[in-house]
């Protein structure tokens, strides 16, 4: 009796219909899973991989870490991310990546617009931007205060701590590691 009912429920081509339904369901589930995985991967990469488009740093691709313990222990040579107002031509606040050139307890000295950390040359400040706007160099001679860093870009035209002074470590958004 069971065979008769099942035979009447599914026509003779029922195997083909069952496989089509199964393939349809599996394809849709697979597609949804792929989309979810792709969205998750895209979110993960946009949160952690940064690409700098300016010549400010010699490295172009960075891995971002929001680990607060790591931010609190930044030292000379580490890359950091923070928000900074940028003058002309942008005139806006943006997240920037800079390298810590002089950290807490290091000695920063400025002589005739030349910057040194513990006696090692860091770079020179300019008095005009490449657009011709006036820049006022930050002048300081002494020990970098606890809880502060002096961060620079690698490029001579980088707008960095040479112009706006120390950056408070508590204002850092993240640390970054150069990938390439």
PDB file of C-alpha atoms in Angstrom:
ATOM      1  CA  UNK A   1       0.000   0.000   0.000  1.00  0.00           C
ATOM      2  CA  UNK A   2       2.822   2.343   0.791  1.00  0.00           C
ATOM      3  CA  UNK A   3       4.355   1.793  -2.620  1.00  0.00           C
ATOM      4  CA  UNK A   4       1.101   2.706  -4.283  1.00  0.00           C
ATOM      5  CA  UNK A   5       0.810   5.977  -2.364  1.00  0.00           C
ATOM      6  CA  UNK A   6       4.377   6.965  -2.986  1.00  0.00           C
ATOM      7  CA  UNK A   7       4.005   6.069  -6.620  1.00  0.00           C
ATOM      8  CA  UNK A   8       0.944   8.258  -6.878  1.00  0.00           C
ATOM      9  CA  UNK A   9       2.624  11.166  -5.088  1.00  0.00           C
ATOM     10  CA  UNK A  10       5.658  11.211  -7.362  1.00  0.00           C
ATOM     11  CA  UNK A  11       5.355  10.623 -11.067  1.00  0.00           C
ATOM     12  CA  UNK A  12       7.670   8.232 -12.852  1.00  0.00           C
ATOM     13  CA  UNK A  13      10.251  11.000 -13.270  1.00  0.00           C
ATOM     14  CA  UNK A  14      10.256  11.652  -9.486  1.00  0.00           C
ATOM     15  CA  UNK A  15      13.970  10.950  -9.148  1.00  0.00           C
ATOM     16  CA  UNK A  16      14.697  13.732 -11.625  1.00  0.00           C
ATOM     17  CA  UNK A  17      12.360  16.105  -9.742  1.00  0.00           C
ATOM     18  CA  UNK A  18      13.907  15.208  -6.377  1.00  0.00           C
ATOM     19  CA  UNK A  19      17.437  15.775  -7.676  1.00  0.00           C
ATOM     20  CA  UNK A  20      16.405  19.086  -9.219  1.00  0.00           C
ATOM     21  CA  UNK A  21      14.848  20.275  -5.949  1.00  0.00           C
ATOM     22  CA  UNK A  22      17.905  19.078  -4.009  1.00  0.00           C
ATOM     23  CA  UNK A  23      20.285  20.801  -6.430  1.00  0.00           C
ATOM     24  CA  UNK A  24      18.220  23.998  -6.247  1.00  0.00           C
ATOM     25  CA  UNK A  25      18.275  24.010  -2.435  1.00  0.00           C
ATOM     26  CA  UNK A  26      21.974  23.167  -2.218  1.00  0.00           C
ATOM     27  CA  UNK A  27      22.856  25.800  -4.808  1.00  0.00           C
ATOM     28  CA  UNK A  28      20.903  28.479  -2.937  1.00  0.00           C
ATOM     29  CA  UNK A  29      22.395  27.491   0.425  1.00  0.00           C
ATOM     30  CA  UNK A  30      25.867  27.451  -1.114  1.00  0.00           C
ATOM     31  CA  UNK A  31      25.312  30.858  -2.694  1.00  0.00           C
ATOM     32  CA  UNK A  32      24.068  32.352   0.581  1.00  0.00           C
ATOM     33  CA  UNK A  33      27.010  30.863   2.492  1.00  0.00           C
ATOM     34  CA  UNK A  34      29.485  32.197  -0.085  1.00  0.00           C
ATOM     35  CA  UNK A  35      27.924  35.661   0.109  1.00  0.00           C
ATOM     36  CA  UNK A  36      28.042  35.637   3.903  1.00  0.00           C
ATOM     37  CA  UNK A  37      31.673  34.497   3.926  1.00  0.00           C
ATOM     38  CA  UNK A  38      32.596  37.094   1.307  1.00  0.00           C
ATOM     39  CA  UNK A  39      30.902  39.867   3.280  1.00  0.00           C
ATOM     40  CA  UNK A  40      32.642  38.766   6.473  1.00  0.00           C
ATOM     41  CA  UNK A  41      36.022  38.635   4.754  1.00  0.00           C
ATOM     42  CA  UNK A  42      35.462  42.037   3.140  1.00  0.00           C
ATOM     43  CA  UNK A  43      34.562  43.557   6.521  1.00  0.00           C
ATOM     44  CA  UNK A  44      37.577  41.922   8.174  1.00  0.00           C
ATOM     45  CA  UNK A  45      39.974  43.178   5.505  1.00  0.00           C
ATOM     46  CA  UNK A  46      38.590  46.729   5.477  1.00  0.00           C
ATOM     47  CA  UNK A  47      38.914  46.862   9.258  1.00  0.00           C
ATOM     48  CA  UNK A  48      42.472  45.553   9.385  1.00  0.00           C
ATOM     49  CA  UNK A  49      44.257  46.171   6.090  1.00  0.00           C
ATOM     50  CA  UNK A  50      45.077  49.785   5.234  1.00  0.00           C
ATOM     51  CA  UNK A  51      46.541  51.113   2.020  1.00  0.00           C
ATOM     52  CA  UNK A  52      48.081  54.556   2.119  1.00  0.00           C
ATOM     53  CA  UNK A  53      47.726  56.560  -1.066  1.00  0.00           C
ATOM     54  CA  UNK A  54      50.095  59.387  -0.163  1.00  0.00           C
ATOM     55  CA  UNK A  55      53.896  59.388  -0.409  1.00  0.00           C
ATOM     56  CA  UNK A  56      54.098  60.220   3.305  1.00  0.00           C
ATOM     57  CA  UNK A  57      55.436  56.741   4.119  1.00  0.00           C
ATOM     58  CA  UNK A  58      57.734  54.465   2.149  1.00  0.00           C
ATOM     59  CA  UNK A  59      55.524  51.469   3.020  1.00  0.00           C
ATOM     60  CA  UNK A  60      52.100  51.321   1.360  1.00  0.00           C
ATOM     61  CA  UNK A  61      50.126  48.465   2.947  1.00  0.00           C
ATOM     62  CA  UNK A  62      49.607  48.128   6.706  1.00  0.00           C
ATOM     63  CA  UNK A  63      47.926  45.742   9.144  1.00  0.00           C
ATOM     64  CA  UNK A  64      45.885  47.630  11.776  1.00  0.00           C
ATOM     65  CA  UNK A  65      45.511  46.411  15.362  1.00  0.00           C
ATOM     66  CA  UNK A  66      43.111  47.956  17.856  1.00  0.00           C
ATOM     67  CA  UNK A  67      44.803  46.259  20.833  1.00  0.00           C
ATOM     68  CA  UNK A  68      44.760  48.970  23.512  1.00  0.00           C
ATOM     69  CA  UNK A  69      47.600  47.343  25.457  1.00  0.00           C
ATOM     70  CA  UNK A  70      49.749  47.528  22.318  1.00  0.00           C
ATOM     71  CA  UNK A  71      48.886  51.191  21.791  1.00  0.00           C
ATOM     72  CA  UNK A  72      49.883  52.054  25.363  1.00  0.00           C
ATOM     73  CA  UNK A  73      53.339  50.567  24.838  1.00  0.00           C
ATOM     74  CA  UNK A  74      54.306  52.171  21.522  1.00  0.00           C
ATOM     75  CA  UNK A  75      57.983  52.868  21.065  1.00  0.00           C
ATOM     76  CA  UNK A  76      60.353  54.380  18.542  1.00  0.00           C
ATOM     77  CA  UNK A  77      59.940  52.720  15.132  1.00  0.00           C
ATOM     78  CA  UNK A  78      56.303  51.634  15.634  1.00  0.00           C
ATOM     79  CA  UNK A  79      53.619  52.817  13.209  1.00  0.00           C
ATOM     80  CA  UNK A  80      50.583  54.475  14.775  1.00  0.00           C
ATOM     81  CA  UNK A  81      47.214  55.660  13.480  1.00  0.00           C
ATOM     82  CA  UNK A  82      45.498  58.795  14.755  1.00  0.00           C
ATOM     83  CA  UNK A  83      43.121  61.520  13.634  1.00  0.00           C
ATOM     84  CA  UNK A  84      44.740  64.755  12.550  1.00  0.00           C
ATOM     85  CA  UNK A  85      43.500  67.977  11.031  1.00  0.00           C
ATOM     86  CA  UNK A  86      45.158  68.465   7.650  1.00  0.00           C
ATOM     87  CA  UNK A  87      45.557  71.995   6.289  1.00  0.00           C
ATOM     88  CA  UNK A  88      45.353  73.057   2.653  1.00  0.00           C
ATOM     89  CA  UNK A  89      44.362  71.710   0.257  1.00  0.00           C
ATOM     90  CA  UNK A  90      42.259  69.253   2.311  1.00  0.00           C
ATOM     91  CA  UNK A  91      41.180  71.323   5.325  1.00  0.00           C
ATOM     92  CA  UNK A  92      39.705  68.299   7.074  1.00  0.00           C
ATOM     93  CA  UNK A  93      40.410  65.806   9.840  1.00  0.00           C
ATOM     94  CA  UNK A  94      41.585  62.394   8.656  1.00  0.00           C
ATOM     95  CA  UNK A  95      43.093  59.254  10.079  1.00  0.00           C
ATOM     96  CA  UNK A  96      46.800  59.203   9.312  1.00  0.00           C
ATOM     97  CA  UNK A  97      49.570  56.640   9.724  1.00  0.00           C
ATOM     98  CA  UNK A  98      52.929  57.868  11.020  1.00  0.00           C
ATOM     99  CA  UNK A  99      56.062  56.257  12.430  1.00  0.00           C
ATOM    100  CA  UNK A 100      57.043  57.024  16.028  1.00  0.00           C
ATOM    101  CA  UNK A 101      60.377  58.808  15.639  1.00  0.00           C
ATOM    102  CA  UNK A 102      60.859  59.795  19.270  1.00  0.00           C
ATOM    103  CA  UNK A 103      59.032  58.229  22.213  1.00  0.00           C
ATOM    104  CA  UNK A 104      58.459  58.969  25.874  1.00  0.00           C
ATOM    105  CA  UNK A 105      61.766  59.502  27.685  1.00  0.00           C
ATOM    106  CA  UNK A 106      63.728  60.114  24.452  1.00  0.00           C
ATOM    107  CA  UNK A 107      65.391  63.490  23.953  1.00  0.00           C
ATOM    108  CA  UNK A 108      64.027  65.567  21.084  1.00  0.00           C
ATOM    109  CA  UNK A 109      66.073  68.514  19.918  1.00  0.00           C
ATOM    110  CA  UNK A 110      65.501  71.052  17.174  1.00  0.00           C
ATOM    111  CA  UNK A 111      68.263  73.190  15.736  1.00  0.00           C
ATOM    112  CA  UNK A 112      67.668  75.456  12.730  1.00  0.00           C
ATOM    113  CA  UNK A 113      64.620  73.415  11.648  1.00  0.00           C
ATOM    114  CA  UNK A 114      66.555  70.109  11.860  1.00  0.00           C
ATOM    115  CA  UNK A 115      65.061  67.484  14.187  1.00  0.00           C
ATOM    116  CA  UNK A 116      67.040  64.955  16.239  1.00  0.00           C
ATOM    117  CA  UNK A 117      66.038  62.167  18.610  1.00  0.00           C
ATOM    118  CA  UNK A 118      68.748  61.164  21.054  1.00  0.00           C
ATOM    119  CA  UNK A 119      71.215  62.850  18.686  1.00  0.00           C
ATOM    120  CA  UNK A 120      70.033  60.936  15.568  1.00  0.00           C
ATOM    121  CA  UNK A 121      68.853  63.031  12.627  1.00  0.00           C
ATOM    122  CA  UNK A 122      65.118  62.674  11.928  1.00  0.00           C
ATOM    123  CA  UNK A 123      64.377  65.261   9.275  1.00  0.00           C
ATOM    124  CA  UNK A 124      63.914  68.904   8.522  1.00  0.00           C
ATOM    125  CA  UNK A 125      60.882  71.169   8.826  1.00  0.00           C
ATOM    126  CA  UNK A 126      59.761  73.384   5.972  1.00  0.00           C
ATOM    127  CA  UNK A 127      58.145  76.812   6.196  1.00  0.00           C
ATOM    128  CA  UNK A 128      55.888  76.403   3.142  1.00  0.00           C
ATOM    129  CA  UNK A 129      53.683  73.574   1.915  1.00  0.00           C
ATOM    130  CA  UNK A 130      54.005  72.351  -1.658  1.00  0.00           C
ATOM    131  CA  UNK A 131      50.906  74.516  -2.303  1.00  0.00           C
ATOM    132  CA  UNK A 132      52.706  77.594  -0.924  1.00  0.00           C
ATOM    133  CA  UNK A 133      50.842  77.883   2.400  1.00  0.00           C
ATOM    134  CA  UNK A 134      52.806  78.941   5.458  1.00  0.00           C
ATOM    135  CA  UNK A 135      53.836  76.274   7.971  1.00  0.00           C
ATOM    136  CA  UNK A 136      55.010  76.952  11.511  1.00  0.00           C
ATOM    137  CA  UNK A 137      57.491  74.316  12.672  1.00  0.00           C
ATOM    138  CA  UNK A 138      57.156  72.861  16.165  1.00  0.00           C
ATOM    139  CA  UNK A 139      60.167  73.771  18.286  1.00  0.00           C
ATOM    140  CA  UNK A 140      61.109  71.767  21.360  1.00  0.00           C
ATOM    141  CA  UNK A 141      64.326  70.838  23.101  1.00  0.00           C
ATOM    142  CA  UNK A 142      64.097  68.322  25.905  1.00  0.00           C
ATOM    143  CA  UNK A 143      62.725  64.970  26.974  1.00  0.00           C
ATOM    144  CA  UNK A 144      59.561  63.755  25.236  1.00  0.00           C
ATOM    145  CA  UNK A 145      56.852  63.892  27.918  1.00  0.00           C
ATOM    146  CA  UNK A 146      55.475  60.674  29.368  1.00  0.00           C
ATOM    147  CA  UNK A 147      52.347  59.654  27.453  1.00  0.00           C
ATOM    148  CA  UNK A 148      53.413  61.455  24.255  1.00  0.00           C
ATOM    149  CA  UNK A 149      55.095  60.559  20.975  1.00  0.00           C
ATOM    150  CA  UNK A 150      56.730  62.513  18.182  1.00  0.00           C
ATOM    151  CA  UNK A 151      55.593  60.791  14.958  1.00  0.00           C
ATOM    152  CA  UNK A 152      56.817  61.459  11.421  1.00  0.00           C
ATOM    153  CA  UNK A 153      56.239  60.401   7.862  1.00  0.00           C
ATOM    154  CA  UNK A 154      59.167  59.309   5.698  1.00  0.00           C
ATOM    155  CA  UNK A 155      58.623  61.917   2.985  1.00  0.00           C
ATOM    156  CA  UNK A 156      60.100  65.421   3.259  1.00  0.00           C
ATOM    157  CA  UNK A 157      56.642  66.921   2.572  1.00  0.00           C
ATOM    158  CA  UNK A 158      54.822  64.818   5.172  1.00  0.00           C
ATOM    159  CA  UNK A 159      52.549  66.871   7.428  1.00  0.00           C
ATOM    160  CA  UNK A 160      53.428  65.429  10.824  1.00  0.00           C
ATOM    161  CA  UNK A 161      54.578  66.256  14.363  1.00  0.00           C
ATOM    162  CA  UNK A 162      57.203  68.643  12.976  1.00  0.00           C
ATOM    163  CA  UNK A 163      54.264  71.041  12.569  1.00  0.00           C
ATOM    164  CA  UNK A 164      51.656  70.103  15.186  1.00  0.00           C
ATOM    165  CA  UNK A 165      53.869  68.842  18.011  1.00  0.00           C
ATOM    166  CA  UNK A 166      53.568  65.811  20.233  1.00  0.00           C
ATOM    167  CA  UNK A 167      50.702  63.374  19.901  1.00  0.00           C
ATOM    168  CA  UNK A 168      49.150  62.123  23.137  1.00  0.00           C
ATOM    169  CA  UNK A 169      49.296  58.308  23.271  1.00  0.00           C
ATOM    170  CA  UNK A 170      45.726  58.232  24.619  1.00  0.00           C
ATOM    171  CA  UNK A 171      44.608  59.861  21.331  1.00  0.00           C
ATOM    172  CA  UNK A 172      46.089  57.093  19.164  1.00  0.00           C
ATOM    173  CA  UNK A 173      43.436  55.000  17.401  1.00  0.00           C
ATOM    174  CA  UNK A 174      45.541  51.949  16.624  1.00  0.00           C
ATOM    175  CA  UNK A 175      48.968  50.521  15.904  1.00  0.00           C
ATOM    176  CA  UNK A 176      49.962  49.407  12.444  1.00  0.00           C
ATOM    177  CA  UNK A 177      52.499  46.990  11.030  1.00  0.00           C
ATOM    178  CA  UNK A 178      53.960  47.470   7.570  1.00  0.00           C
ATOM    179  CA  UNK A 179      53.121  44.575   5.257  1.00  0.00           C
ATOM    180  CA  UNK A 180      54.895  46.028   2.197  1.00  0.00           C
TER     181      UNK A 180
END
